XYZ file of C-alpha atoms in Angstrom:
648
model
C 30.360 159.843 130.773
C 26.823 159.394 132.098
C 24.482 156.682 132.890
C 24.425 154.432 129.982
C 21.074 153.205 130.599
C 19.183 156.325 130.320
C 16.830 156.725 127.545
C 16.274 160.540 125.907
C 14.034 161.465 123.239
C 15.595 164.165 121.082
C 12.633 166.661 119.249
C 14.887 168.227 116.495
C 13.963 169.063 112.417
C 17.284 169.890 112.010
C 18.863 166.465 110.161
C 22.996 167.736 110.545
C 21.267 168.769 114.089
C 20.082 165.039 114.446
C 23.166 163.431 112.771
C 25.613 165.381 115.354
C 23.381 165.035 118.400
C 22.670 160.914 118.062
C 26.211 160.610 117.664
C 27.040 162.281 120.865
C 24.410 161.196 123.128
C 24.384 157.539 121.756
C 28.627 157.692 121.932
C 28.093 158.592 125.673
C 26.033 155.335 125.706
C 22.965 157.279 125.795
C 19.529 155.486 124.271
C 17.693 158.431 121.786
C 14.826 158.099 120.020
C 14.373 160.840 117.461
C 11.066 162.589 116.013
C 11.005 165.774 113.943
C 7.719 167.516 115.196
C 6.025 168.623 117.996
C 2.868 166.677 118.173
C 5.023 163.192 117.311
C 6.949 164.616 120.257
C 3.849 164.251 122.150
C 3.074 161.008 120.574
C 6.263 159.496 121.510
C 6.463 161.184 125.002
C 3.147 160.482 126.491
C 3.607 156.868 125.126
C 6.924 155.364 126.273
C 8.754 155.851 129.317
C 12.393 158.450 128.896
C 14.464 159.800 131.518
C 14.687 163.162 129.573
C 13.988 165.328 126.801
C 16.384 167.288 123.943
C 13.720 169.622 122.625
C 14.055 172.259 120.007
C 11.819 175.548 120.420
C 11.590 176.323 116.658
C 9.479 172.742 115.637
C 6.962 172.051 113.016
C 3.631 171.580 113.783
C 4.005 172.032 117.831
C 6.421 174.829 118.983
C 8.683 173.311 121.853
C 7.514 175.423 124.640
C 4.009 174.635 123.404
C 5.017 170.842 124.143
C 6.607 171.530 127.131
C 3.527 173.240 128.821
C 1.460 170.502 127.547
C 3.704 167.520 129.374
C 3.690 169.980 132.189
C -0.065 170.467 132.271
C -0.349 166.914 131.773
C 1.798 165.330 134.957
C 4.787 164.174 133.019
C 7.700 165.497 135.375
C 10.412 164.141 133.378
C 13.355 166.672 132.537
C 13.364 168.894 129.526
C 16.065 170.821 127.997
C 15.109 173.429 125.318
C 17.885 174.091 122.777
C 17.142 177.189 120.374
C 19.422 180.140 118.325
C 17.238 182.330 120.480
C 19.886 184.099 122.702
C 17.704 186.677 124.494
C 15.984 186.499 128.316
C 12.295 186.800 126.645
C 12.527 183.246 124.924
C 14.670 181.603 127.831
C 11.954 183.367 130.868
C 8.990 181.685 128.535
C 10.976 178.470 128.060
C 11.579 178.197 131.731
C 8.082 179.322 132.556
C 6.798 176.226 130.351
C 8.404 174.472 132.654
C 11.647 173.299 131.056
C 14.103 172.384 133.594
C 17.189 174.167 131.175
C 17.694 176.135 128.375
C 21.278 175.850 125.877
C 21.614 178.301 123.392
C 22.924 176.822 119.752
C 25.095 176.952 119.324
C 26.914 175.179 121.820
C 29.512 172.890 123.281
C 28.907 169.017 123.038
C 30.851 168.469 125.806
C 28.851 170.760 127.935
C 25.378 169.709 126.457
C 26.374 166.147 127.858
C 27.744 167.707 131.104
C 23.785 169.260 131.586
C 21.927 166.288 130.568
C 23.863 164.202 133.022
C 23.339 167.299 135.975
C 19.328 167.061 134.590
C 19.921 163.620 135.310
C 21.652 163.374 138.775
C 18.762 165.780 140.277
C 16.510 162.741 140.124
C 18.623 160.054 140.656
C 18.148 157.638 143.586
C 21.528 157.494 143.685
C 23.566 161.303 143.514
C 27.213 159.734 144.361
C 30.218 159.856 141.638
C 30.755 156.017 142.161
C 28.030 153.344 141.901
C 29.457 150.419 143.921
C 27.814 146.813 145.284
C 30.226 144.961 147.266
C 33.315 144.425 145.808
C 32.063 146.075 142.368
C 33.365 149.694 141.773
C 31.466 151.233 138.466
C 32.680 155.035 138.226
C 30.233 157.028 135.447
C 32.622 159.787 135.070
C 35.265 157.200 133.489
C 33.237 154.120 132.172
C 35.344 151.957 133.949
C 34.436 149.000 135.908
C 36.407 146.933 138.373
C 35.814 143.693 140.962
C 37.550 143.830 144.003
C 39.956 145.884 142.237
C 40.231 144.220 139.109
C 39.518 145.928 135.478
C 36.258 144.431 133.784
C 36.875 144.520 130.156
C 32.923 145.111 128.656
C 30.853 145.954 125.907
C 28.708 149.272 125.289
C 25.312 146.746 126.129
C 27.373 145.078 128.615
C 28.271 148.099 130.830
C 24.525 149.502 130.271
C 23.605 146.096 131.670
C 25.218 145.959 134.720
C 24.885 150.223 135.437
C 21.115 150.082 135.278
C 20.936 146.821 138.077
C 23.526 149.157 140.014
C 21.818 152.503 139.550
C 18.390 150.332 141.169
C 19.882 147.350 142.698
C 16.571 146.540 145.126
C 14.567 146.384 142.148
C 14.195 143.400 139.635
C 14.177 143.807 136.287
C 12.167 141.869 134.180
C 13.354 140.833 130.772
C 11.094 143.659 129.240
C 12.325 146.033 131.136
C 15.589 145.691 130.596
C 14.481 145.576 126.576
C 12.580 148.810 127.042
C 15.158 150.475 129.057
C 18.798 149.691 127.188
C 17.023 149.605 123.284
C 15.567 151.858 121.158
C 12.566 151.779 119.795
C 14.083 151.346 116.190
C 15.637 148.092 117.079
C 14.077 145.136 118.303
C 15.981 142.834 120.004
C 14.417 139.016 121.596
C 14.124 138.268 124.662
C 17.279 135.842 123.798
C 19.301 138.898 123.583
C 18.647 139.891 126.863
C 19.650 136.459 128.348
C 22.622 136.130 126.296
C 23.898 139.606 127.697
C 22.995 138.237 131.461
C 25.507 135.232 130.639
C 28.051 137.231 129.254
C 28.465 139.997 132.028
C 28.165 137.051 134.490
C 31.082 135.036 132.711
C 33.082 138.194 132.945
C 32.010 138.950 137.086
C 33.135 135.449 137.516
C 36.471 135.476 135.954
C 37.559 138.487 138.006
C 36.208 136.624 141.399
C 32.836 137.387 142.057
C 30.525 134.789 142.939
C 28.362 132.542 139.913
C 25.572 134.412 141.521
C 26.069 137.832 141.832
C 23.777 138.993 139.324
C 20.661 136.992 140.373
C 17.828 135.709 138.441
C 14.260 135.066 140.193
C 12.353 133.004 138.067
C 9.290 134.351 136.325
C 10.246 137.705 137.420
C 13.700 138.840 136.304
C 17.220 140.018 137.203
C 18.728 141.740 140.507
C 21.885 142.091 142.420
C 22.551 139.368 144.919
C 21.990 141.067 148.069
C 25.477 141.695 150.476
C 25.278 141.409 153.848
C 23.870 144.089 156.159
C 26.647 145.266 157.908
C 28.960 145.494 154.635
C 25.619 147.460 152.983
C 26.105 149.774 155.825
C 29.505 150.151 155.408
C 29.135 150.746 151.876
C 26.519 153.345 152.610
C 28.870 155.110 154.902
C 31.914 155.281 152.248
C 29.869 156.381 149.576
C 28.801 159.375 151.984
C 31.619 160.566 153.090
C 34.572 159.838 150.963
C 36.082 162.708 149.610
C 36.890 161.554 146.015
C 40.051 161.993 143.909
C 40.243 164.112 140.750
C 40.682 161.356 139.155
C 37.555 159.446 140.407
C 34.993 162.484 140.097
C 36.492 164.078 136.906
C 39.004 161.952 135.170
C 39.265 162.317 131.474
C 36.633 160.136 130.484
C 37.134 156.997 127.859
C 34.435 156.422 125.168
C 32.160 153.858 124.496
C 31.720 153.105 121.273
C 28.729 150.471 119.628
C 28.382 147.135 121.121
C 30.783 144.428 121.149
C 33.685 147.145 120.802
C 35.565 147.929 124.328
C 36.276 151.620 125.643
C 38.857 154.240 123.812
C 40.929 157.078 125.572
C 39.126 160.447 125.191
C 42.099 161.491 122.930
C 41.534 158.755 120.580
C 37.677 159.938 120.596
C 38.249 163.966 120.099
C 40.236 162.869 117.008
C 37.124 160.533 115.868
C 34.713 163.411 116.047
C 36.831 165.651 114.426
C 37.376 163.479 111.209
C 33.290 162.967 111.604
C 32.599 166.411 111.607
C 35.250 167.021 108.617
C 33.388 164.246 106.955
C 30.008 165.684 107.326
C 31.224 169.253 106.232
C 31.811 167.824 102.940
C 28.069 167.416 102.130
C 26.921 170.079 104.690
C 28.830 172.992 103.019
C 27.287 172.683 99.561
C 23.923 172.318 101.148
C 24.701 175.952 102.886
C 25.943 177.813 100.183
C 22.371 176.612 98.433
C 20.466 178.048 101.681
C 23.460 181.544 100.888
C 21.330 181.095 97.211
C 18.211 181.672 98.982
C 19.755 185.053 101.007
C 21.301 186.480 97.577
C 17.742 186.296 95.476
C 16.018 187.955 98.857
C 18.612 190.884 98.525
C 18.147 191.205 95.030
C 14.084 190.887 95.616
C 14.728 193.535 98.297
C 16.629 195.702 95.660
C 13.819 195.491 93.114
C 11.280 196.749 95.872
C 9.726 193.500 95.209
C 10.168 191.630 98.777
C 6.969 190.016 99.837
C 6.342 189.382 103.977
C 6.452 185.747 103.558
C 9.255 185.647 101.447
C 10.979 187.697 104.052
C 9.839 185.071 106.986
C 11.347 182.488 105.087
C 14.662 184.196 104.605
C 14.552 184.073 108.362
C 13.940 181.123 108.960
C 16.917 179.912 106.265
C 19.108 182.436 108.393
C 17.925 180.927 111.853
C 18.673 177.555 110.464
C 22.499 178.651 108.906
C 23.293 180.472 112.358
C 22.124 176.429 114.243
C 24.363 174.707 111.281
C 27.386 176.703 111.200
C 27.553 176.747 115.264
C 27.724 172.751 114.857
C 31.092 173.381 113.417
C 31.875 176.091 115.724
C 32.368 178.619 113.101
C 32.132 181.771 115.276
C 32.245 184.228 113.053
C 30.159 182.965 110.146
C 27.226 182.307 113.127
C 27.789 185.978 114.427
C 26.960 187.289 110.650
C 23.904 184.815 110.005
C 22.447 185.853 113.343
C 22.828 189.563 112.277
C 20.902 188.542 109.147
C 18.064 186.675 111.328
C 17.435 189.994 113.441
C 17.200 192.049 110.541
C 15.180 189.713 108.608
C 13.464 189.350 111.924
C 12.573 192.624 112.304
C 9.045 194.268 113.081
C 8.623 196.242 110.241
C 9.212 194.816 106.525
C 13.065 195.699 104.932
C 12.946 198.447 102.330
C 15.059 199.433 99.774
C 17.489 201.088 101.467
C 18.377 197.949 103.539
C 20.060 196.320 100.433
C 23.520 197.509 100.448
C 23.886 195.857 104.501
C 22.170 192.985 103.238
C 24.111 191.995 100.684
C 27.457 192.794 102.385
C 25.961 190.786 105.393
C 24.888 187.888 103.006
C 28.448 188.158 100.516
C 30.433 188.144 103.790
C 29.128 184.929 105.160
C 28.582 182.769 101.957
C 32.876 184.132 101.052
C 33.545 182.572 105.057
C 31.655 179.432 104.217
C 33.145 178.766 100.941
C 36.452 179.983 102.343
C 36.560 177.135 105.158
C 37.958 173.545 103.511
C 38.621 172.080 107.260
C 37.372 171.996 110.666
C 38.966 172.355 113.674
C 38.774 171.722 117.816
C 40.619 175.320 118.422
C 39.093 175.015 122.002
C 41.280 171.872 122.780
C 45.052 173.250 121.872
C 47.163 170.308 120.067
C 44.265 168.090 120.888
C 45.453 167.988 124.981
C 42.850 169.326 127.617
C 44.430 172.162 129.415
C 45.373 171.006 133.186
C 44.283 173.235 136.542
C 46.710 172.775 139.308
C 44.715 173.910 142.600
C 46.458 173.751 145.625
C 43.305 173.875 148.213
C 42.193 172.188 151.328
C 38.365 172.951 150.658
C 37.250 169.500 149.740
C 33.842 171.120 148.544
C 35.209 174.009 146.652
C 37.405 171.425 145.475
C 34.069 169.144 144.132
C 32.378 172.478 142.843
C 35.258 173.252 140.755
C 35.742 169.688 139.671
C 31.958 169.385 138.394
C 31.930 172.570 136.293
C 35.589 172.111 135.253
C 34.305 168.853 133.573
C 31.602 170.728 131.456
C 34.556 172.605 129.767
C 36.898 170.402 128.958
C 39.397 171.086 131.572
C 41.181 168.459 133.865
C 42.449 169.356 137.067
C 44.333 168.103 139.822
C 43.755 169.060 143.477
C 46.801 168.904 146.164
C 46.221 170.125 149.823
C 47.430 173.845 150.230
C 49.673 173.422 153.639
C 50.658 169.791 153.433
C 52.039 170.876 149.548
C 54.162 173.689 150.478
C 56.674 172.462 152.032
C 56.999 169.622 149.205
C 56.816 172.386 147.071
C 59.369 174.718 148.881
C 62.036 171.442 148.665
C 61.487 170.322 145.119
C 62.774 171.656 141.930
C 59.800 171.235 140.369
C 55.812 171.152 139.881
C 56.411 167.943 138.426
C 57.717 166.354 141.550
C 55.024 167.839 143.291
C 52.236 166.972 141.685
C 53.469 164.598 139.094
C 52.028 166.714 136.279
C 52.729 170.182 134.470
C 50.009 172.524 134.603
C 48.577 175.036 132.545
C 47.434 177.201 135.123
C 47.430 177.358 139.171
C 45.154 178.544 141.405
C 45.663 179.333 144.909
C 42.820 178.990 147.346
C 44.092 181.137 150.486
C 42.383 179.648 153.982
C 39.739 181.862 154.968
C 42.094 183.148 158.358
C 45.483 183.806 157.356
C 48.133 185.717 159.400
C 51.323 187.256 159.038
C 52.741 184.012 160.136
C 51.564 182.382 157.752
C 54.988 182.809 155.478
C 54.397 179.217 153.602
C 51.685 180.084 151.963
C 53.389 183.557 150.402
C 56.852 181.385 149.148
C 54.495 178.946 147.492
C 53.111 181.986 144.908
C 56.721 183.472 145.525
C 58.276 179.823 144.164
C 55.991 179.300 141.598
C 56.187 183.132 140.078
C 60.178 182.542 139.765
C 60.313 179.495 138.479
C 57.534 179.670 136.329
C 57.621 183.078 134.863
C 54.759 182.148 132.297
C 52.583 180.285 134.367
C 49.185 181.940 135.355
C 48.774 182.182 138.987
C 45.689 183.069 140.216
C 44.685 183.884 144.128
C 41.314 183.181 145.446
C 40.879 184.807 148.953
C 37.934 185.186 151.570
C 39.721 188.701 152.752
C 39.102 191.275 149.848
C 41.566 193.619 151.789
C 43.651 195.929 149.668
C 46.550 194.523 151.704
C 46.142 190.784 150.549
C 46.140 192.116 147.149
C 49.243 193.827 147.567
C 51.067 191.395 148.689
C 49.371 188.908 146.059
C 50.828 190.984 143.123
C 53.816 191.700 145.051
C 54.448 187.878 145.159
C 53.845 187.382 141.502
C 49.838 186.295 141.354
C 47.997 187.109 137.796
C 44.700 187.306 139.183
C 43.109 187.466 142.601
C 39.576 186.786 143.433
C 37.559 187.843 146.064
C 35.697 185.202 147.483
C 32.515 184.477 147.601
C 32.860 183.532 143.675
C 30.814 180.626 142.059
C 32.999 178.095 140.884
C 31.754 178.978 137.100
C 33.165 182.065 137.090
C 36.598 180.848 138.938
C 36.450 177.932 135.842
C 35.436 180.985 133.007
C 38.631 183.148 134.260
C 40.856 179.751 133.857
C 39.295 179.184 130.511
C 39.786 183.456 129.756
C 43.545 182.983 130.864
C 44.166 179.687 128.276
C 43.430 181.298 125.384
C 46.086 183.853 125.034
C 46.164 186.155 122.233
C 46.485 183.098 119.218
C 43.824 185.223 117.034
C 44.560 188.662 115.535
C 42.601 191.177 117.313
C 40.450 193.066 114.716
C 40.268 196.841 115.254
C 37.831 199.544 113.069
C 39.196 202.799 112.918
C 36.650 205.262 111.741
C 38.223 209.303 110.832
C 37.827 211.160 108.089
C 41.296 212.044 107.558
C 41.924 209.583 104.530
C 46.161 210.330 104.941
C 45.880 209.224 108.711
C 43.684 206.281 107.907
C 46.377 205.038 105.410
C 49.458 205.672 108.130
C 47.528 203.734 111.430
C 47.207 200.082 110.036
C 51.547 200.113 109.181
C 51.783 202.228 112.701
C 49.727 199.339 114.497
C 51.099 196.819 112.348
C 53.714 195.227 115.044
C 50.972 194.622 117.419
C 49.767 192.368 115.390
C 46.024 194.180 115.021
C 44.198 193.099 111.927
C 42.801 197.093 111.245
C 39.553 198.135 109.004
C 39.716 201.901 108.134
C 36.493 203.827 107.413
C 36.186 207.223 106.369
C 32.065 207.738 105.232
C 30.487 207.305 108.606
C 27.019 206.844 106.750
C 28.929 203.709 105.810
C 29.478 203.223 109.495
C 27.178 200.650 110.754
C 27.267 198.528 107.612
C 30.767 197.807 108.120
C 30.563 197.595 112.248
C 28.161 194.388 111.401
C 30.405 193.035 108.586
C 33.796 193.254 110.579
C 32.709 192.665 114.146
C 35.819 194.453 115.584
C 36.738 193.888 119.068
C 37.726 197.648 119.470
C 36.565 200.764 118.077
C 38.604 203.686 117.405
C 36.227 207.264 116.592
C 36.844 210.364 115.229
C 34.530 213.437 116.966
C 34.611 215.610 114.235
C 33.158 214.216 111.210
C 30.963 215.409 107.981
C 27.202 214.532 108.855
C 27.608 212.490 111.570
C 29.644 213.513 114.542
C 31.718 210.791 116.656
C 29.887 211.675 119.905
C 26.438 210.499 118.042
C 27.823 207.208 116.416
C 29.032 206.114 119.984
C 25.270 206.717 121.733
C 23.941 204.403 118.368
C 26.111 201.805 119.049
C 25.813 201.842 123.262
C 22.034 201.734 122.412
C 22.192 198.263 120.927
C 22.648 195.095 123.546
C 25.047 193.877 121.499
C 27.470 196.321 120.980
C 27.093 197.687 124.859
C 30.280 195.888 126.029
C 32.803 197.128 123.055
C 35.966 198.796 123.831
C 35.254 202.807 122.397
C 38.073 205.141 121.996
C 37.920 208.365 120.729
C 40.705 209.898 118.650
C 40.610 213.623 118.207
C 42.159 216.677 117.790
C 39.882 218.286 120.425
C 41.831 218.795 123.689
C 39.452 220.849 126.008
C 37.650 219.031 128.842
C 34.330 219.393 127.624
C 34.908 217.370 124.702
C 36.834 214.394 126.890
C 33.753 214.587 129.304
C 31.249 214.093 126.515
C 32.992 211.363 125.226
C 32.731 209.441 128.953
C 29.450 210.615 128.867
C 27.988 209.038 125.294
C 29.499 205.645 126.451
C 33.780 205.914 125.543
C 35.949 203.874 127.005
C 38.854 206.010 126.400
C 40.306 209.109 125.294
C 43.745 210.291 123.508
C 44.630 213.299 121.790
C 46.251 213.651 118.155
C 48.988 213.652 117.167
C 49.684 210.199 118.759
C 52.188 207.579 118.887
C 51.896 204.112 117.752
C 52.953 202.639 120.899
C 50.939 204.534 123.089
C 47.587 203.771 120.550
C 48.044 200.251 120.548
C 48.844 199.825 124.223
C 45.761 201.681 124.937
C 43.454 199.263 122.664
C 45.514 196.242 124.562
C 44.902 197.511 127.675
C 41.007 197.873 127.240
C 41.053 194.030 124.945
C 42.892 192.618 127.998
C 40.114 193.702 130.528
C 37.405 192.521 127.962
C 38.870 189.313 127.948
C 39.785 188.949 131.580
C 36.805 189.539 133.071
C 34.196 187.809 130.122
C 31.457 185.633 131.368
């Protein structure tokens, strides 16, 4: 939860795009004014005064990096963020170039979208701390809450915007336009009244909970201010907001949400279950426009079929495909966004389709309009049973500590922090995590000092403890020595994971996130031999793995059904009619995309040369038929497992 008074303008043609986005940014007490084209983005931009920019690359009129360079070339030095389906370095180096200030690829997480504005935001802020705080007042962003000498203010959406803008600039006095430019949009348009009767109201509140009739100031003919504290309390203040070291629960406590004014704050549980039921709502009307965009794909296909495609009808089948791939990642539909941005790059493509194209089109185009009429409900699988997962880090780095605590915010995962050699011997004489730490966590990590000795036996018994008592708790071991000894004794002592140090704080968050979602999805694997009676045993002989297997025995059929399936292994055949194994690996390891999945090879052919060309053309592994089931599925576990555990 970010600075309520903050005003964005949001540059989007996309109206679910629009509908979803307002919601957020205005729920996070955001102000947003909306346009739908480049040059009004100009208009608006160069006209009133925002704190930041949502803008879309893909825009009628004025492209959004156009628009950026001209703000840029202009003065304006407020901060942009670019969203686009573009996912490649060309179009986020040119973005950045134009001088954006970020770059989020749709599509993407809410919660982190909100998590960048308010980073966007914090860069230019006279004020960087986690607490905003004026005498006795104590306003924390990161929770909405607001307290008086240590009593709970009970305010309004307007009410709390109010009092954080005269906090966020508390030298400066606001003058009743201001204050109207700065908390409304410029759809509504409030009196000057307004303004005064808010003033009363948050003053009537101050009061009750002690502060004086004055605190909020007015100076006649000019405006509003804080009542200025005395000096040596101001210093004071200045000090503690420098140098405390904050709580988890201060700098990243699960934040309550504002809703519209004259309605008070609601837990963040109450609000993931309120944006669910909004985005099942909007589905309802979204899917049937979809499956009419899915229309426009099928008659392209059949156009393509005839030989009758024209270039601009092939553009616009793009640009229907760009659009699908930005809707259905709204939802967070992976898999129906995977196959629309496969139909974007082909429809994309350099050279005009031909004929031949058809049959991957239309398997491309039948797959994702069966997914789309196939899903009745959405749901947040990223939050399991609607609880954020909880980090337990037992660390004395108070800035590691911080680091983590920022990014873990952005995805959605609390933590709690508890010094490393103060907790172990709590740890060592409790029964439990629980009376440790009060809470049970998902997953621990261990941040090792950066000199430890043989001495140091506490800190081995706390992994050793928590391994035996916890059997299936993740325990992961960050260290500053990356000696093969400290790893040793970290797996001896029952650690998952162990990092070497130094490691950005992202990527210590990403393995946390890696490690929570377990194996709840069946992993699909495309096997790929020409040996139809061996293709019909492997799916029952993989069956109690739980692998969801697609069987292929045309390899001219081979790359059709690679982009239809997506697997997340590949099992080849080297000797094959027309096609040889060897060659179908160096296609696939010669597309970006596919450069990172798991290749085995599954052959008859036992000499070396055959194993070494197989390493060489890009495999990941190797076996030899005949071959058991258990030793075939542990293999394609074993290389899923190391996907997984070391994603970005």
């Amino acid at each position: 939860m970010v600075a309520a008074s903050m005003k964005i303008l949001l540059v989007e043609d996309d109206d679910l795009l629009i509908k979803v986005l307002s919601r957020n940014l205005t729920t996070h007490n955001y102000v947003v004014d909306v346009v739908k084209d480049g040059e009004m983005g100009w208009t608006y931009g160069s006209t009133f005064e925002y704190d930041l920019i949502v803008l879309d690359i893909m825009l009628p009129k004025l492209d959004g990096i156009s628009l950026c360079k001209r703000f840029r070339t202009n003065g304006y030095s407020f901060p942009i963020l670019l969203l686009t389906a573009q996912d490649n370095i060309t179009a986020k180096v040119q973005g950045l170039d134009a001088g954006a200030d970020d770059y989020m690829v749709k599509p993407f997480d809410p919660v982190e979208l909100i998590a960048r504005i308010r980073a966007l935001l914090r860069r230019g802020s006279n004020n960087p701390f986690p607490l905003l705080t004026w005498g006795d007042l104590l306003l924390n962003p990161s929770t909405c809450e607001v307290t008086y000498n240590g009593r709970p203010l009970n305010l309004t959406t307007m009410e709390y915007d109010l009092l954080e803008l005269l906090l966020r600039d508390c030298q400066h006095v606001f003058s009743t336009e201001e204050l109207l430019d700065r908390l409304w949009s410029s759809e509504e348009f409030p009196s000057e009244a307004t303004v005064r009767s808010h003033i009363r109201r948050v003053r009537h509140k101050l009061v009750a909970a002690g502060a004086p009739h004055d605190f909020i100031a007015t100076m006649h003919g000019r405006g509003y201010y804080l009542k200025a504290i005395n000096t040596e309390e101001f210093s004071t203040q200045l000090a503690t907001n420098t140098n405390s070291n904050y709580t988890a629960e201060e700098s990243i406590a699960v934040a309550g949400e504002k809703l519209s004014d004259g309605e008070n704050y609601r837990p963040a549980s109450d609000y993931q279950q309120q944006y669910l039921a909004f985005l099942n709502d909007t589905w309802k009307s979204t899917k049937a426009k979809t499956l009419d965009q899915i229309a426009v794909l099928l008659q392209t296909v059949r156009d393509l079929q005839a030989n009758q495609l024209k270039t601009q009808q092939q553009a616009q089948a793009q640009q229907v495909a760009h659009k699908l791939a930005g809707t259905l990642g709204i939802f967070g539909l992976t898999k129906t966004i995977h196959i629309a941005r496969q139909l974007e790059y082909w429809l994309g493509g350099r050279e005009p389709l031909q004929p031949k194209h058809a049959p991957l089109m239309k398997t491309l185009v039948m797959a994702l309009q069966q997914d789309i009429e196939q899903t009745t409900l959405i749901q947040m699988s990223q939050i399991p049973n609607g609880q954020s997962p909880l980090l337990l880090i037992f660390s004395s780095d108070s800035e590691f500590n911080q680091s983590l605590a920022d990014v873990a915010a952005t995805k959605g995962i609390r933590i709690e922090i508890a010094p490393l050699l103060e907790m172990a011997k709590t740890l060592i004489t409790t029964e439990s995590i629980f009376d440790a730490v009060g809470k049970n966590p998902d997953v621990v990590l261990l941040r090792l000092p950066i000199s430890i000795s043989d001495s140091d036996n506490n800190i081995w018994e706390i992994l050793q403890i928590l391994a035996q008592r916890y059997p299936e708790l993740p325990i992961v071991v960050m260290s500053d020595r990356n000696e093969l000894s400290d790893r040793l004794e970290v797996m001896r002592r029952g650690g998952k994971l162990f990092l070497a140090a130094p490691i950005s704080a992202e990527q210590v968050i990403d393995t946390t996130v890696n490690l929570l979602r377990g194996t709840e999805a069946a992993q699909k694997v495309m096997i790929l031999d020409d040996d139809q009676e061996w293709l019909r045993t492997l799916p029952t002989l993989l069956k109690p793995w739980g692998f969801k297997v697609t069987t292929l025995a045309d390899p001219q059929q081979f790359w059709t059904v690679l982009q239809a399936v997506t697997p997340d292994a590949l099992v080849l055949d080297v000797n094959m009619p027309q096609i040889n194994g060897f060659e179908l690996c160096q296609i696939l390891r010669s597309d970006p995309h596919w450069q990172r999945l798991p290749v085995l090879f599954l052959s008859v052919l036992t000499d070396a040369a055959s194993q070494n060309q197989a390493f060489t053309v890009g495999a990941d592994d190797y076996l030899c038929k005949p071959v058991k089931g258990v030793e075939l599925a542990n293999r394609i576990l074993r290389r899923l497992q190391r996907v997984k555990a070391w994603a970005s």
